[in-house]
Tab-separated table of C-alpha atoms in Angstrom:
chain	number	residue	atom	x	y	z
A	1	UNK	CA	-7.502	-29.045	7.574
A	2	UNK	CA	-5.967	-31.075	5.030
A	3	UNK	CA	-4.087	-29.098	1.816
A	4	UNK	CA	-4.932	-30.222	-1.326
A	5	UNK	CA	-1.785	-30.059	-3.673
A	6	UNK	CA	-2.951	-32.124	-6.814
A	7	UNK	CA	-5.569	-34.301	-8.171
A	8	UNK	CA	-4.670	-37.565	-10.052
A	9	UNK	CA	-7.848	-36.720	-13.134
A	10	UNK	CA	-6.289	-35.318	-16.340
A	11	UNK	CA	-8.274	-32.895	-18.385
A	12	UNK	CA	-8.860	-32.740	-22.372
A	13	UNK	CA	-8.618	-28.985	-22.700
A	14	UNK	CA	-7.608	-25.967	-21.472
A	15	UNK	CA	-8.877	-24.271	-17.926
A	16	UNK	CA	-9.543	-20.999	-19.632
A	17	UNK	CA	-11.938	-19.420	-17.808
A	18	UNK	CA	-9.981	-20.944	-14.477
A	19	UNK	CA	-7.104	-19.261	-15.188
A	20	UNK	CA	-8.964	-16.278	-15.979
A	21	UNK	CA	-10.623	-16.265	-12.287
A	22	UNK	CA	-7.616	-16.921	-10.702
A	23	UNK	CA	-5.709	-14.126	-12.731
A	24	UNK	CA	-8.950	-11.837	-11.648
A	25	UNK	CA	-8.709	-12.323	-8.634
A	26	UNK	CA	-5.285	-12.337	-8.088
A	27	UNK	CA	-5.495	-8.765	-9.914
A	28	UNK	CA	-7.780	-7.046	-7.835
A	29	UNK	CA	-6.667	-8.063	-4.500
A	30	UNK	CA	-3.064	-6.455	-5.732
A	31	UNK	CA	-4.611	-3.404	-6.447
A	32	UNK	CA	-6.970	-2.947	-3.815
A	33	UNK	CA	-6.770	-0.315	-1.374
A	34	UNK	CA	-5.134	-0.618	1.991
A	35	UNK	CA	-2.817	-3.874	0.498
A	36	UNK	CA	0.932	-4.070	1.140
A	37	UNK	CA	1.449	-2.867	-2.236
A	38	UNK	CA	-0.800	0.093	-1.792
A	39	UNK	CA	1.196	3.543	-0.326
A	40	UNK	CA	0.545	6.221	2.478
A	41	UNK	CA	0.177	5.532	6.250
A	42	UNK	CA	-1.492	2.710	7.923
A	43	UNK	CA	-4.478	4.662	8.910
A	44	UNK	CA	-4.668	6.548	5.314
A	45	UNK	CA	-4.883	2.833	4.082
A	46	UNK	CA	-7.225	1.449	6.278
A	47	UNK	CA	-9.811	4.362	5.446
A	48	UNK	CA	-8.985	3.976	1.602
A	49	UNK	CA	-10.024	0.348	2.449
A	50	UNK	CA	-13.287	0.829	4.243
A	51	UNK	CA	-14.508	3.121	1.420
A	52	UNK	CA	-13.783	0.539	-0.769
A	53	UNK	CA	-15.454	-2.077	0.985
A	54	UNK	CA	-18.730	-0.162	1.454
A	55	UNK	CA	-18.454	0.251	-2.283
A	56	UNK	CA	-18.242	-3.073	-4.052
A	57	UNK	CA	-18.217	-5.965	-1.075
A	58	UNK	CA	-22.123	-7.458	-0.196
A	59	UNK	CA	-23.693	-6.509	2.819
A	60	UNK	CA	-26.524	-8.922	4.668
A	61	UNK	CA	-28.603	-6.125	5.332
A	62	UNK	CA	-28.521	-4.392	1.976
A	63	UNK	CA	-29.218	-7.616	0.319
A	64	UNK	CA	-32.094	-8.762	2.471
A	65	UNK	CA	-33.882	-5.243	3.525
A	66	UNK	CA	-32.400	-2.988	0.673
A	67	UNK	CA	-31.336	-0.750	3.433
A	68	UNK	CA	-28.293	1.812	2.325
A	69	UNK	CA	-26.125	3.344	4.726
A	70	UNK	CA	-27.192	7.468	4.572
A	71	UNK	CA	-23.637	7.674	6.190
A	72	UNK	CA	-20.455	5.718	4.519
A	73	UNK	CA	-16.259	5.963	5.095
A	74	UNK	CA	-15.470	8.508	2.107
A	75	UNK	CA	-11.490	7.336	2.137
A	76	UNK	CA	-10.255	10.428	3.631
A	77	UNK	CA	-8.742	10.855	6.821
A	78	UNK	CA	-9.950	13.566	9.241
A	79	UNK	CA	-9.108	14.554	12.723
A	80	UNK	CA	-12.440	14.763	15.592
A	81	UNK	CA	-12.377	15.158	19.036
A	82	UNK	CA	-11.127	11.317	19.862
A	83	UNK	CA	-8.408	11.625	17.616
A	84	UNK	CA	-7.440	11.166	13.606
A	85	UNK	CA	-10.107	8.530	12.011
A	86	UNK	CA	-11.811	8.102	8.957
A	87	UNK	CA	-14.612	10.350	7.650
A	88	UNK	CA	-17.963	9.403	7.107
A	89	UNK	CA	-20.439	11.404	4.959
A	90	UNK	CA	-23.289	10.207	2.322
A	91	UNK	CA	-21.872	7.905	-0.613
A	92	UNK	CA	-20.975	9.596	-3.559
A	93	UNK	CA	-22.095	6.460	-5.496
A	94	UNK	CA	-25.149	4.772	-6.395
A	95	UNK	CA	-24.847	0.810	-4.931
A	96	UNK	CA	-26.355	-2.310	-6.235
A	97	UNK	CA	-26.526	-4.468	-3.856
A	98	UNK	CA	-27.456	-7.096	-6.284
A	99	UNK	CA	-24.723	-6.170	-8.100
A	100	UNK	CA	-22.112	-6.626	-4.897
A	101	UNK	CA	-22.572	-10.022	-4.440
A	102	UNK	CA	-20.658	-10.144	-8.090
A	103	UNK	CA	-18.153	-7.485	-7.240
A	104	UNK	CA	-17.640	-9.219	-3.720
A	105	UNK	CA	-16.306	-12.833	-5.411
A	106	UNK	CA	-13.555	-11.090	-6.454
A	107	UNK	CA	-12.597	-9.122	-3.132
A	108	UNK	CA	-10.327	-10.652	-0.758
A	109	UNK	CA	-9.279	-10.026	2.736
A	110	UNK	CA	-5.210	-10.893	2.959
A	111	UNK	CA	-3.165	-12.873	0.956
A	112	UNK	CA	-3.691	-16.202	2.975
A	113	UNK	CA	-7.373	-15.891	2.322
A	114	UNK	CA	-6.788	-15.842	-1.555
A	115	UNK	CA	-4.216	-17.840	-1.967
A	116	UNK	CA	-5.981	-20.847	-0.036
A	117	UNK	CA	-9.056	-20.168	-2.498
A	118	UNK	CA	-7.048	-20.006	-5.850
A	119	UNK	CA	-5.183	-23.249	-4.572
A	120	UNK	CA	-8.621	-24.679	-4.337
A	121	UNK	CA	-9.738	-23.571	-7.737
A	122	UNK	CA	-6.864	-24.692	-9.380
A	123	UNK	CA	-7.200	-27.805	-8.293
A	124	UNK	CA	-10.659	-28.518	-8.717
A	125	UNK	CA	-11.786	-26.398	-11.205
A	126	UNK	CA	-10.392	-27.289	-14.229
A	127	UNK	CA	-12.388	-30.349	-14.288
A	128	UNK	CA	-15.196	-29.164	-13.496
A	129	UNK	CA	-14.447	-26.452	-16.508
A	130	UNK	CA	-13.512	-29.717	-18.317
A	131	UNK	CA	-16.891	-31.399	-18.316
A	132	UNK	CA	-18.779	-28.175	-18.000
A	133	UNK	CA	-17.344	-26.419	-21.334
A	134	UNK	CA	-15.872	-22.859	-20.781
A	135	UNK	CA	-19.807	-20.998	-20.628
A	136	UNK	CA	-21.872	-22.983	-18.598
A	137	UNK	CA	-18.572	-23.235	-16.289
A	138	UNK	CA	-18.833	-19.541	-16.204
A	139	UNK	CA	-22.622	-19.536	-15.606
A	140	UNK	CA	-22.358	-22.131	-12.565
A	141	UNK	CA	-19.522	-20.131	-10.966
A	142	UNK	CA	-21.392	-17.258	-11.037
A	143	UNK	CA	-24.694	-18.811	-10.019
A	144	UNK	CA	-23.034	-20.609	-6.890
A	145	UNK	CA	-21.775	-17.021	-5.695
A	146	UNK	CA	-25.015	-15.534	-5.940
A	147	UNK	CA	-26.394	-18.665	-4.231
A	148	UNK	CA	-23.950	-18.471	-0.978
A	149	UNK	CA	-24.003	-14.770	-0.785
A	150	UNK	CA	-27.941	-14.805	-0.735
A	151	UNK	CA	-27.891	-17.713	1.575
A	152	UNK	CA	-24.980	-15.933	3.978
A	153	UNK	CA	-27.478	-12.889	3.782
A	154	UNK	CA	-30.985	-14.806	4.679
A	155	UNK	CA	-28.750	-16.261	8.310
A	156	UNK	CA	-28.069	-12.814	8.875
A	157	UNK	CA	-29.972	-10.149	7.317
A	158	UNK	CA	-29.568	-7.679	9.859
A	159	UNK	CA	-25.679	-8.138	9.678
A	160	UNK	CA	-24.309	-4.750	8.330
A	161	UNK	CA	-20.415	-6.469	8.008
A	162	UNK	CA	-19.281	-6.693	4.727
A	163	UNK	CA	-19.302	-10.850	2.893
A	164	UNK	CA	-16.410	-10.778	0.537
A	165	UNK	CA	-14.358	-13.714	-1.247
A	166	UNK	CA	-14.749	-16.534	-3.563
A	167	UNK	CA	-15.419	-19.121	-0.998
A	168	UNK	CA	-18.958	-19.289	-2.362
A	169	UNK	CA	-18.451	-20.145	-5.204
A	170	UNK	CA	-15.344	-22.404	-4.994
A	171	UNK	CA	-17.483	-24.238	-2.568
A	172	UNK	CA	-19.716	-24.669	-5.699
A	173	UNK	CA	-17.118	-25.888	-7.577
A	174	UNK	CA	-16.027	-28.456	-4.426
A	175	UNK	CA	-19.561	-29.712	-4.439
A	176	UNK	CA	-19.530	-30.498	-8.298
A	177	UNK	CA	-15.964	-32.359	-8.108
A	178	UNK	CA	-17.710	-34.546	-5.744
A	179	UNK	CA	-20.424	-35.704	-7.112
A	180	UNK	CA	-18.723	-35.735	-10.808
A	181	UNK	CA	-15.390	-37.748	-9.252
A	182	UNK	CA	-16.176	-38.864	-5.968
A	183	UNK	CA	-13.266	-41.607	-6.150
A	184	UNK	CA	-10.841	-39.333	-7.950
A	185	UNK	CA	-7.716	-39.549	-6.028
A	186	UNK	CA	-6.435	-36.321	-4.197
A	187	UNK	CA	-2.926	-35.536	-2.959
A	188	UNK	CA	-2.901	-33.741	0.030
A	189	UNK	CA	-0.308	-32.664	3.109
A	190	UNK	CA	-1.942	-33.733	6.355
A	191	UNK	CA	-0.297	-31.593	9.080
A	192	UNK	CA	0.861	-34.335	12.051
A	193	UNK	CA	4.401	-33.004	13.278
A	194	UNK	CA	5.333	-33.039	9.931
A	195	UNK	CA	3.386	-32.327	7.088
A	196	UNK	CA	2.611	-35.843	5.951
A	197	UNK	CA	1.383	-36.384	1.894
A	198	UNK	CA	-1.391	-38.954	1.542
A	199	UNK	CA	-3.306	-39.439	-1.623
A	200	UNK	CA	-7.015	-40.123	-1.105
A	201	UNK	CA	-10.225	-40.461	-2.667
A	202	UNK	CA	-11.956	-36.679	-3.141
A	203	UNK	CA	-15.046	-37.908	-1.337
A	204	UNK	CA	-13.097	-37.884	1.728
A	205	UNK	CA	-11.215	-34.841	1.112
A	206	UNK	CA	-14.330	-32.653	-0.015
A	207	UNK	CA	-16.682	-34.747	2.591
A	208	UNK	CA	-14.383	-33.890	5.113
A	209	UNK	CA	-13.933	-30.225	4.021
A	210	UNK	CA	-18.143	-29.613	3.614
A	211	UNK	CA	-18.243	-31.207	7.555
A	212	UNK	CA	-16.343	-28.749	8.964
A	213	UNK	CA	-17.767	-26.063	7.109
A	214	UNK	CA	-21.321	-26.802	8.504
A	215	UNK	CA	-19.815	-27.609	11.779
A	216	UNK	CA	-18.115	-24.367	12.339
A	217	UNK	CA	-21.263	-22.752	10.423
A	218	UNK	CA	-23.570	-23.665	13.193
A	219	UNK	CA	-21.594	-21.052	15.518
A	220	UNK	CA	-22.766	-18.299	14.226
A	221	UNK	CA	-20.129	-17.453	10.996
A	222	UNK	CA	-19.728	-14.262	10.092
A	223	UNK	CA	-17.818	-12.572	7.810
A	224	UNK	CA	-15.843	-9.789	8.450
A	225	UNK	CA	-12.085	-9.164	10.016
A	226	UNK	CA	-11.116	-12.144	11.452
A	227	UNK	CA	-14.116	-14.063	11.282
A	228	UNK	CA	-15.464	-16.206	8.211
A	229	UNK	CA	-18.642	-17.011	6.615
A	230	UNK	CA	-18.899	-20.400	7.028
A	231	UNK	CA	-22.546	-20.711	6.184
A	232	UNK	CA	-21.572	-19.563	2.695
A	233	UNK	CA	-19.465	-22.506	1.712
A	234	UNK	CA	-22.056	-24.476	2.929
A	235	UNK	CA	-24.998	-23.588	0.676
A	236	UNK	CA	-22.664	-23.082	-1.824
A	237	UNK	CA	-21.136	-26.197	-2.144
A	238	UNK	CA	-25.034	-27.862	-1.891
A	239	UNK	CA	-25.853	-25.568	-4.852
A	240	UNK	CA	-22.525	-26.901	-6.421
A	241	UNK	CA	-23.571	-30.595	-5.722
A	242	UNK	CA	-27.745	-29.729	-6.983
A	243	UNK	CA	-26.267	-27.971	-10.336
A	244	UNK	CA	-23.755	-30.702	-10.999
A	245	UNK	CA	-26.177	-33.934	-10.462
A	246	UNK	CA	-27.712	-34.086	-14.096
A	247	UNK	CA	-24.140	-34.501	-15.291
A	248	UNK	CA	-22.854	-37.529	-13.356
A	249	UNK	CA	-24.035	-39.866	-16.302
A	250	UNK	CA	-21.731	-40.361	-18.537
A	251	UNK	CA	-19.228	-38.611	-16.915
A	252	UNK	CA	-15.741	-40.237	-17.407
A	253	UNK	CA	-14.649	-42.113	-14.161
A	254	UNK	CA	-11.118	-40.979	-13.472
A	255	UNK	CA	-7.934	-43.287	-14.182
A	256	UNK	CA	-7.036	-45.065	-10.544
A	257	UNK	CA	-3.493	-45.192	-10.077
A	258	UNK	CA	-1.549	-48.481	-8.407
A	259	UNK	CA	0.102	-48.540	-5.227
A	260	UNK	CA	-0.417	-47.156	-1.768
A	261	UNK	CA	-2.094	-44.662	-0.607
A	262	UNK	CA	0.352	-42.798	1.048
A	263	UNK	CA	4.119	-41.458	1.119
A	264	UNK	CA	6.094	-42.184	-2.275
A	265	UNK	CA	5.009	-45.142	-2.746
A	266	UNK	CA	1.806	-44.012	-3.718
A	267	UNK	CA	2.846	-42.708	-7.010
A	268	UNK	CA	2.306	-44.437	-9.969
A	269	UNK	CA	5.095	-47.254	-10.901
A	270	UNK	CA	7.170	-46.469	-14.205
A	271	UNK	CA	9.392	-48.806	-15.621
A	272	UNK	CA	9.631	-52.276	-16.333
C-alpha cells in the first residue's frame, strides 16, 4: 500500500467536525479497556476488553438475526477447571444492536489500526467537510458507517465476531474525494527499498486503494483479531461515491501544481 501524507487541494474553512472525529476517536481508543494505558495484568485486561467489546462493538449476527448472546464476558476474571479465564454470565445491559454499529466507528483495535484511519481522515476529509458544510458532513459520515457495517453484516450474518473501526466510513469519505477531485494531486511514500515520495493524481491513489479492498474482500474478510473487514470499505466507499455524485457540478477543480511528479522536484517552483 501506498501512504498518503498530503493532498495538494486547499480548503476555505475549518475541518471542525474532522478534527472532532479524529479527537473522538483518538479519545476512546486511550481509554478503552485492555490498552497500554489501561492497568492490572494481561489477562485482567484482556477480560475487561472482551466485556467491552460485547458491549458497544457490532456483531453480524445481532445485526442481521437480532440474536443476543444469553451468555457474555462480564470483565472479571475467575479460575475453572482449565485454568484462570474470563467469566461469562448474562449481560447486565440492555444492547442495541442498531445502536453498535454507531458505538463501533469509534472502537479501535491497536494503535496502528487508528492511526492509519485518522491519517486517512485527515487527509481526505477536510475537503470533503469543505464542500459538504460541517452537518451534512456529519450526516454522510454517519450514514456511510451504517452503510458498511450493514453491508459487512448481510456477507456474514451468522458471524458472531465483533466489526469495529472507522474504516467504513472513511472509506465513505475516500469514495467522495474521488469523485469530487479525481485529479487532485496526492503525496504519498511508495515503499520500494526506500520509501520513495511520488505525488499523483487521487484517482490512482483511491482507485488503487478501493482495488485492493475488493480484492482482498473476495477472501472471505472478517473482522476480528488479526483479520479485517474488507468488505466494509468496499460498500462503504460505493456509498461514499453514490452520496457524493449530485455534488460533482460545480465543484471547484483543484489548483494543479508545475513540475514532476515525483521526488523534490515535484513541488511547486517559488521564486523568480
Amino acid at each position: 500500500m501506498v501512504i498518503p501524507v498530503h493532498d495538494v487541494n486547499p480548503v476555505r474553512r475549518t475541518p471542525w467536525v474532522t478534527y472532532a472525529l479524529i479527537a473522538a476517536n483518538v479519545l476512546v481508543f486511550i481509554t478503552m479497556p485492555g490498552t497500554a494505558a489501561a492497568g492490572g495484568s494481561e489477562l485482567a485486561r484482556l477480560c475487561h476488553l472482551q466485556a467491552f467489546m460485547d458491549q458497544y462493538a457490532a456483531v453480524p449476527r445481532e445485526l442481521i438475526h437480532h440474536q443476543l448472546p444469553r451468555l457474555v464476558p462480564t470483565g472479571a476474571v475467575g479460575t475453572g477447571p482449565g485454568g484462570p479465564g474470563c467469566v461469562v454470565g448474562p449481560p447486565g445491559y440492555d444492547k442495541s444492536p442498531a445502536l453498535s454499529v454507531l458505538t463501533a466507528m469509534f472502537l479501535h483495535g491497536g494503535w496502528l489500526h487508528l492511526l492509519g484511519n485518522m491519517l486517512f481522515l485527515l487527509i481526505f476529509g477536510n475537503n470533503v467537510e469543505d464542500r459538504m458544510g460541517h452537518i451534512r458532513y456529519f450526516l454522510f459520515y454517519v450514514v456511510c458507517g451504517y452503510a458498511a457495517g450493514y453491508g459487512f453484516a448481510l456477507l456474514n450474518a451468522d458471524s458472531a465476531d465483533p466489526l469495529i473501526g472507522a474504516s467504513g466510513a472513511i472509506a465513505g469519505v475516500l469514495g467522495a474525494y474521488i469523485v469530487l477531485w479525481p485529479k487532485a494531486r496526492v503525496w504519498v511514500l511508495v515503499p520500494f527499498l526506500v520509501f520513495l515520495p511520488l505525488r499523483l493524481p487521487a484517482w490512482l491513489v483511491l482507485g488503487f486503494w478501493f482495488v485492493l479492498q475488493a480484492v482482498y474482500s473476495s477472501g472471505h474478510g472478517m473482522s476480528g483479531a488479526g483479520t479485517v473487514a474488507y468488505a466494509a470499505h468496499v460498500v462503504g466507499f460505493l456509498a461514499g461515491v453514490l452520496l457524493a455524485w449530485p455534488l460533482k457540478p460545480g465543484t471547484p477543480a483543484p489548483p494543479e501544481p508545475p513540475g514532476l511528479l515525483f521526488g523534490r522536484r515535484a513541488r511547486p517552483r517559488t521564486g523568480w
